[in-house]
Tab-separated table of C-alpha atoms in Angstrom:
chain	number	residue	atom	x	y	z
A	749	MET	CA	0.000	0.000	0.000
A	750	GLY	CA	2.935	2.397	0.690
A	751	ARG	CA	4.368	2.129	-2.887
A	752	LEU	CA	0.904	2.640	-4.421
A	753	ALA	CA	0.368	5.777	-2.370
A	754	VAL	CA	3.693	7.251	-3.585
A	755	VAL	CA	2.763	6.641	-7.256
A	756	ILE	CA	-0.623	8.219	-6.826
A	757	VAL	CA	0.883	11.323	-5.215
A	758	THR	CA	3.531	11.671	-7.973
A	759	LEU	CA	0.943	11.400	-10.764
A	760	ALA	CA	-1.204	13.970	-9.076
A	761	CYS	CA	1.737	16.372	-8.886
A	762	VAL	CA	2.538	15.912	-12.603
A	763	GLN	CA	-1.078	16.566	-13.545
A	764	CYS	CA	-1.150	19.747	-11.503
A	765	GLY	CA	2.004	21.076	-13.184
A	766	ALA	CA	4.594	20.449	-10.422
A	767	GLN	CA	8.012	19.061	-11.378
A	768	PRO	CA	9.175	15.729	-9.888
A	769	THR	CA	11.825	15.991	-7.202
A	770	GLY	CA	13.893	13.076	-8.540
A	771	PRO	CA	16.681	13.121	-11.142
A	772	SER	CA	15.733	14.705	-14.530
A	773	ASP	CA	16.526	13.440	-18.042
A	774	GLY	CA	18.100	16.778	-19.216
A	775	PRO	CA	19.231	20.258	-18.165
A	776	PRO	CA	16.726	22.465	-16.391
A	777	SER	CA	14.597	24.683	-18.683
A	778	VAL	CA	15.434	28.422	-18.778
A	779	VAL	CA	12.575	30.926	-18.468
A	780	LEU	CA	13.299	34.059	-20.596
A	781	PRO	CA	11.944	37.462	-19.592
A	782	PRO	CA	9.165	38.851	-21.824
A	783	ASP	CA	10.108	41.140	-24.709
A	784	PRO	CA	10.002	44.812	-23.793
A	785	PRO	CA	6.819	46.578	-24.998
A	786	VAL	CA	7.035	48.205	-28.421
A	787	PRO	CA	6.812	52.005	-27.997
A	788	PRO	CA	3.898	53.704	-29.792
A	789	PRO	CA	4.771	55.425	-33.072
A	790	SER	CA	5.827	59.038	-32.830
A	791	PRO	CA	3.124	61.535	-33.784
A	792	PRO	CA	3.500	62.927	-37.284
A	793	PRO	CA	5.158	66.325	-37.526
A	794	PRO	CA	2.796	69.264	-37.970
A	795	ALA	CA	1.745	69.696	-41.561
A	796	SER	CA	3.690	72.441	-43.267
A	797	THR	CA	0.836	73.034	-45.725
A	798	GLN	CA	-2.352	74.708	-44.511
A	799	ILE	CA	-5.591	75.635	-46.276
A	800	PHE	CA	-7.051	79.119	-45.712
A	801	VAL	CA	-10.357	79.562	-47.548
A	802	GLY	CA	-13.310	81.930	-47.556
A	803	ALA	CA	-14.978	85.110	-48.793
A	804	GLY	CA	-16.909	88.087	-47.514
A	805	ASP	CA	-20.352	89.653	-48.072
A	806	ILE	CA	-22.204	86.452	-47.454
A	807	ALA	CA	-25.668	85.646	-46.172
A	808	MET	CA	-28.912	87.215	-47.439
A	809	CYS	CA	-31.238	84.297	-46.639
A	810	ASP	CA	-31.150	83.078	-50.237
A	811	ALA	CA	-29.635	80.288	-52.285
A	812	ASN	CA	-26.372	82.076	-53.066
A	813	SER	CA	-24.802	81.745	-49.620
A	814	GLU	CA	-25.879	78.103	-49.538
A	815	ALA	CA	-24.091	77.575	-52.871
A	816	THR	CA	-20.841	79.007	-51.522
A	817	ALA	CA	-21.250	77.102	-48.242
A	818	LYS	CA	-21.411	73.886	-50.270
A	819	LEU	CA	-17.977	74.709	-51.656
A	820	LEU	CA	-16.659	74.930	-48.095
A	821	ASP	CA	-18.241	71.558	-47.304
A	822	ALA	CA	-15.681	69.939	-49.605
A	823	ILE	CA	-12.641	71.964	-48.476
A	824	GLY	CA	-10.787	71.499	-45.200
A	825	GLY	CA	-8.679	73.982	-43.267
A	826	THR	CA	-9.387	77.361	-41.678
A	827	VAL	CA	-12.248	79.508	-42.992
A	828	PHE	CA	-11.933	83.300	-43.153
A	829	ALA	CA	-15.029	85.514	-43.334
A	830	LEU	CA	-14.308	89.013	-44.635
A	831	GLY	CA	-17.201	90.960	-43.091
A	832	ASP	CA	-20.868	91.616	-43.858
A	833	GLU	CA	-21.559	88.036	-42.856
A	834	ALA	CA	-25.319	88.566	-42.218
A	835	TYR	CA	-27.447	91.047	-44.146
A	836	PHE	CA	-28.634	93.691	-43.835
A	837	SER	CA	-27.891	94.804	-40.310
A	838	GLY	CA	-25.968	91.984	-38.669
A	839	THR	CA	-28.758	91.334	-36.168
A	840	ALA	CA	-28.965	88.232	-34.021
A	841	ASP	CA	-32.040	87.179	-36.013
A	842	GLU	CA	-30.188	87.564	-39.333
A	843	TYR	CA	-27.294	85.507	-38.028
A	844	ARG	CA	-29.756	82.862	-36.889
A	845	ARG	CA	-31.860	82.746	-40.071
A	846	CYS	CA	-29.374	83.597	-42.830
A	847	TYR	CA	-25.794	82.857	-41.782
A	848	ASP	CA	-26.122	79.958	-39.361
A	849	PRO	CA	-27.887	77.493	-41.728
A	850	THR	CA	-25.258	78.095	-44.444
A	851	TRP	CA	-21.755	79.241	-43.527
A	852	GLY	CA	-22.608	78.581	-39.893
A	853	ARG	CA	-21.964	74.912	-40.615
A	854	HIS	CA	-18.276	75.887	-40.477
A	855	LYS	CA	-18.506	78.250	-37.511
A	856	ALA	CA	-16.073	76.254	-35.349
A	857	ARG	CA	-13.239	76.717	-37.896
A	858	THR	CA	-14.098	80.268	-38.993
A	859	ARG	CA	-11.988	83.310	-38.106
A	860	PRO	CA	-14.043	86.386	-39.083
A	861	VAL	CA	-13.692	90.149	-39.294
A	862	PRO	CA	-16.635	92.563	-39.031
A	863	GLY	CA	-18.024	94.541	-41.944
A	864	ASN	CA	-19.937	97.789	-42.043
A	865	HIS	CA	-23.292	95.968	-41.946
A	866	GLU	CA	-22.331	94.364	-38.622
A	867	TYR	CA	-22.096	97.884	-37.216
A	868	ASP	CA	-25.676	98.635	-38.239
A	869	SER	CA	-26.306	96.844	-34.941
A	870	PRO	CA	-24.860	98.905	-32.043
A	871	GLY	CA	-21.248	97.974	-31.414
A	872	ALA	CA	-21.634	94.963	-33.741
A	873	ALA	CA	-22.780	93.157	-30.600
A	874	PRO	CA	-24.609	90.272	-32.367
A	875	TYR	CA	-21.482	89.576	-34.448
A	876	PHE	CA	-19.268	89.297	-31.372
A	877	ALA	CA	-21.870	87.206	-29.558
A	878	TYR	CA	-22.298	84.806	-32.479
A	879	PHE	CA	-18.618	84.120	-33.186
A	880	GLY	CA	-17.376	84.366	-29.596
A	881	ALA	CA	-13.666	83.771	-29.039
A	882	ASN	CA	-13.111	83.034	-32.752
A	883	ALA	CA	-13.602	86.771	-33.404
A	884	GLY	CA	-10.909	87.803	-30.930
A	885	PRO	CA	-11.474	89.945	-27.842
A	886	ALA	CA	-15.100	91.053	-27.647
A	887	GLY	CA	-15.689	94.556	-28.919
A	888	LEU	CA	-12.310	95.021	-30.615
A	889	GLY	CA	-12.563	93.138	-33.904
A	890	TYR	CA	-8.794	92.743	-34.364
A	891	TYR	CA	-6.598	89.817	-33.338
A	892	SER	CA	-3.943	87.474	-34.720
A	893	PHE	CA	-3.164	83.767	-34.853
A	894	ASP	CA	-0.917	81.330	-36.691
A	895	VAL	CA	-1.892	79.086	-39.603
A	896	GLY	CA	0.901	76.541	-39.820
A	897	SER	CA	4.104	78.496	-40.387
A	898	TRP	CA	2.163	81.620	-41.434
A	899	HIS	CA	1.091	84.504	-39.208
A	900	ALA	CA	-2.479	85.701	-39.818
A	901	ILE	CA	-3.684	89.164	-38.751
A	902	ALA	CA	-7.372	90.117	-38.640
A	903	LEU	CA	-8.080	93.866	-38.565
A	904	ASN	CA	-11.217	95.953	-38.039
A	905	SER	CA	-11.576	98.500	-40.841
A	906	ASN	CA	-14.720	99.953	-39.252
A	907	ILE	CA	-12.764	101.675	-36.481
A	908	ASP	CA	-9.730	103.942	-36.351
A	909	VAL	CA	-6.503	102.502	-37.765
A	910	SER	CA	-4.597	105.785	-38.027
A	911	ALA	CA	-1.028	106.011	-36.752
A	912	GLY	CA	-2.019	107.109	-33.245
A	913	SER	CA	-4.907	104.689	-32.762
A	914	ALA	CA	-5.058	101.803	-30.318
A	915	GLN	CA	-5.467	99.364	-33.207
A	916	ALA	CA	-2.335	100.682	-34.946
A	917	ALA	CA	-0.340	100.397	-31.717
A	918	TRP	CA	-1.521	96.817	-31.333
A	919	LEU	CA	-0.604	96.041	-34.966
A	920	ARG	CA	2.910	97.449	-34.552
A	921	GLY	CA	3.438	95.314	-31.477
A	922	ASP	CA	2.010	92.192	-33.102
A	923	LEU	CA	4.222	92.548	-36.163
A	924	ALA	CA	7.304	93.169	-34.016
A	925	ALA	CA	6.613	90.040	-31.945
A	926	SER	CA	6.022	87.704	-34.898
A	927	ARG	CA	8.883	85.478	-36.031
A	928	ALA	CA	7.029	84.071	-39.034
A	929	ARG	CA	8.548	84.558	-42.454
A	930	CYS	CA	5.110	84.692	-44.137
A	931	THR	CA	2.222	86.978	-43.106
A	932	ILE	CA	-1.344	87.241	-44.370
A	933	ALA	CA	-3.671	90.041	-43.187
A	934	TYR	CA	-7.363	90.603	-43.803
A	935	TRP	CA	-10.131	93.105	-43.131
A	936	HIS	CA	-13.365	94.294	-44.761
A	937	HIS	CA	-12.747	97.551	-46.698
A	938	PRO	CA	-10.067	97.371	-49.451
A	939	LEU	CA	-7.420	100.012	-49.935
A	940	PHE	CA	-7.292	99.217	-53.671
A	941	THR	CA	-10.326	98.263	-55.762
A	942	SER	CA	-11.886	98.650	-59.195
A	943	GLY	CA	-15.352	98.210	-57.681
A	944	PRO	CA	-18.062	100.877	-57.368
A	945	ASP	CA	-17.532	101.593	-53.650
A	946	GLY	CA	-13.982	102.801	-54.245
A	947	SER	CA	-10.866	102.642	-52.101
A	948	THR	CA	-10.690	103.172	-48.336
A	949	PRO	CA	-7.782	105.563	-47.635
A	950	GLY	CA	-8.151	104.995	-43.904
A	951	MET	CA	-6.483	101.601	-44.331
A	952	GLN	CA	-3.298	103.008	-45.871
A	953	GLU	CA	-1.491	103.276	-42.532
A	954	ALA	CA	-2.214	99.616	-41.790
A	955	TRP	CA	-0.912	98.714	-45.254
A	956	ARG	CA	2.227	100.763	-44.601
A	957	MET	CA	2.957	98.933	-41.346
A	958	LEU	CA	2.374	95.576	-43.006
A	959	TYR	CA	4.577	96.583	-45.949
A	960	ASP	CA	7.409	97.723	-43.666
A	961	ALA	CA	7.200	94.413	-41.794
A	962	GLY	CA	7.395	92.354	-45.000
A	963	ALA	CA	3.793	91.068	-45.115
A	964	ASP	CA	2.838	89.110	-48.213
A	965	VAL	CA	-0.930	88.943	-48.776
A	966	VAL	CA	-3.972	91.097	-47.933
A	967	LEU	CA	-7.582	89.883	-48.244
A	968	ASN	CA	-10.639	92.162	-48.314
A	969	GLY	CA	-14.370	92.120	-49.003
A	970	HIS	CA	-16.899	94.980	-49.202
A	971	GLU	CA	-16.954	95.045	-53.021
A	972	HIS	CA	-19.233	92.230	-54.181
A	973	LEU	CA	-16.789	90.867	-56.731
A	974	TYR	CA	-13.431	89.135	-57.081
A	975	GLU	CA	-10.289	91.071	-57.952
A	976	ARG	CA	-6.583	90.304	-57.720
A	977	PHE	CA	-3.886	92.970	-57.756
A	978	ALA	CA	-0.183	92.688	-58.471
A	979	PRO	CA	2.104	93.310	-55.446
A	980	GLN	CA	1.923	96.991	-54.458
A	981	ASP	CA	3.422	99.468	-52.019
A	982	PRO	CA	1.218	101.627	-49.741
A	983	GLU	CA	0.804	104.260	-52.475
A	984	GLY	CA	-0.363	101.714	-55.051
A	985	GLY	CA	2.945	101.514	-56.892
A	986	LEU	CA	3.942	98.241	-58.507
A	987	ASP	CA	6.553	96.534	-56.316
A	988	PHE	CA	7.463	92.943	-57.094
A	989	GLU	CA	10.302	92.922	-54.559
A	990	ARG	CA	8.503	94.021	-51.371
A	991	GLY	CA	4.918	94.706	-52.402
A	992	ILE	CA	1.806	93.102	-50.921
A	993	ARG	CA	-0.596	91.207	-53.181
A	994	GLU	CA	-4.241	92.116	-52.506
A	995	PHE	CA	-7.292	89.936	-53.172
A	996	VAL	CA	-10.826	91.363	-52.970
A	997	VAL	CA	-13.204	88.447	-52.344
A	998	GLY	CA	-16.675	89.860	-51.673
A	999	THR	CA	-18.267	86.865	-53.354
A	1000	GLY	CA	-19.873	84.922	-50.508
A	1001	GLY	CA	-23.488	85.374	-51.613
A	1002	ALA	CA	-24.578	89.040	-51.639
A	1003	MET	CA	-25.736	90.616	-54.917
A	1004	LEU	CA	-22.820	91.022	-57.323
A	1005	TYR	CA	-21.164	94.233	-58.566
A	1006	GLU	CA	-19.538	95.154	-61.854
A	1007	PHE	CA	-16.288	97.056	-62.497
A	1008	PRO	CA	-16.936	100.703	-63.450
A	1009	GLN	CA	-13.242	101.491	-63.941
A	1010	VAL	CA	-10.259	99.146	-63.842
A	1011	LYS	CA	-7.550	100.477	-61.536
A	1012	PRO	CA	-3.781	100.204	-62.109
A	1013	ASN	CA	-2.156	96.863	-61.311
A	1014	SER	CA	-5.461	94.953	-61.374
A	1015	GLU	CA	-4.572	91.546	-62.788
A	1016	ALA	CA	-7.799	89.489	-62.605
A	1017	ARG	CA	-11.479	90.337	-62.161
A	1018	GLY	CA	-14.711	88.390	-61.967
A	1019	SER	CA	-18.302	89.128	-61.009
A	1020	VAL	CA	-19.247	85.679	-59.741
A	1021	TRP	CA	-20.041	83.946	-56.450
A	1022	GLY	CA	-17.409	81.649	-55.011
A	1023	VAL	CA	-14.585	81.313	-52.503
A	1024	ALA	CA	-10.850	81.955	-52.616
A	1025	MET	CA	-8.617	79.140	-51.376
A	1026	PHE	CA	-5.025	79.733	-50.312
A	1027	THR	CA	-2.606	76.872	-49.840
A	1028	LEU	CA	-0.025	78.201	-47.394
A	1029	ASN	CA	3.386	76.542	-47.515
A	1030	ASP	CA	6.705	77.208	-45.819
A	1031	GLY	CA	7.984	80.155	-47.816
A	1032	GLY	CA	5.180	80.475	-50.358
A	1033	TYR	CA	1.529	80.128	-51.288
A	1034	GLN	CA	-0.855	79.174	-54.063
A	1035	TRP	CA	-4.226	80.776	-54.665
A	1036	GLN	CA	-7.328	79.521	-56.445
A	1037	PHE	CA	-10.705	81.148	-56.891
A	1038	ILE	CA	-13.395	78.449	-56.908
A	1039	PRO	CA	-16.738	79.540	-58.419
A	1040	VAL	CA	-20.122	78.098	-57.508
A	1041	ASP	CA	-21.539	75.308	-59.634
A	1042	GLY	CA	-22.466	76.520	-63.085
A	1043	ALA	CA	-20.049	79.475	-63.161
A	1044	SER	CA	-16.996	79.343	-65.399
A	1045	PHE	CA	-14.721	82.099	-64.024
A	1046	ALA	CA	-11.567	80.932	-62.257
A	1047	ASP	CA	-8.219	82.361	-61.182
A	1048	SER	CA	-5.111	80.689	-59.822
A	1049	GLY	CA	-1.428	81.262	-59.316
A	1050	ALA	CA	1.446	81.158	-56.840
A	1051	GLY	CA	3.750	83.472	-54.955
A	1052	THR	CA	6.721	83.395	-52.591
A	1053	CYS	CA	7.116	85.124	-49.239
A	1054	HIS	CA	9.456	88.046	-48.715
């Protein structure tokens, strides 16, 4: 009975995974440590190419702003809105009924500036309330941010931008602090235009500061048309070495204008709804005007930063 008991105990130990205590038939097995965990892949570097797309003079509660909003539906990146976003007085009701169902689909990625119609409501209060922090500090209408390697500056052409103004002092400081090679600025009223509303001399000082700092591109609305100018100095002189290229893109949906008189250095013009798309690269940019479905006008090209 003693030998049988020993056999039973040994079999039980083998079945439960224990090793016999007697002599083995080979060397003891070696247990290797587990492989170290594979580190997660490094995040991709920030994209050096950014899309900046938009227009001004937008929503009148009709099909035109919906047509331009559909263009944005198919384009990624940051959206700029060049003022007069909600007609005719920039009221909270007009933002709710006209802008929000169309371009409002892209509100979270939109960086706007106010137009003159926003100020038909006291202090443009509904504009600031609708866009919130995306419109910069409430009540000012000017701010800056970076788009990839580019520095973007949003100005308020409805308030004082003369040399001694608070906005001009802010702009000087912002330009001095920026380390970006490429700069794009935008506001509502153009300094140069072939449209019927004419130029806005009050923006010349802002243009001069941007020119002195080596800015590259200016975007405007107000005129309900598309126009591209060759690079110019603050006086409107052709300057391919240091000049700023201006685009007027008041084509977001409001009724269109014609060109009563073509101004010097105007290179492309179109009376058509659509959006302007800028592909911002390290050291350069490409532009493309994209018309609404059914329109044939287009414009495209490329430039390098100063």
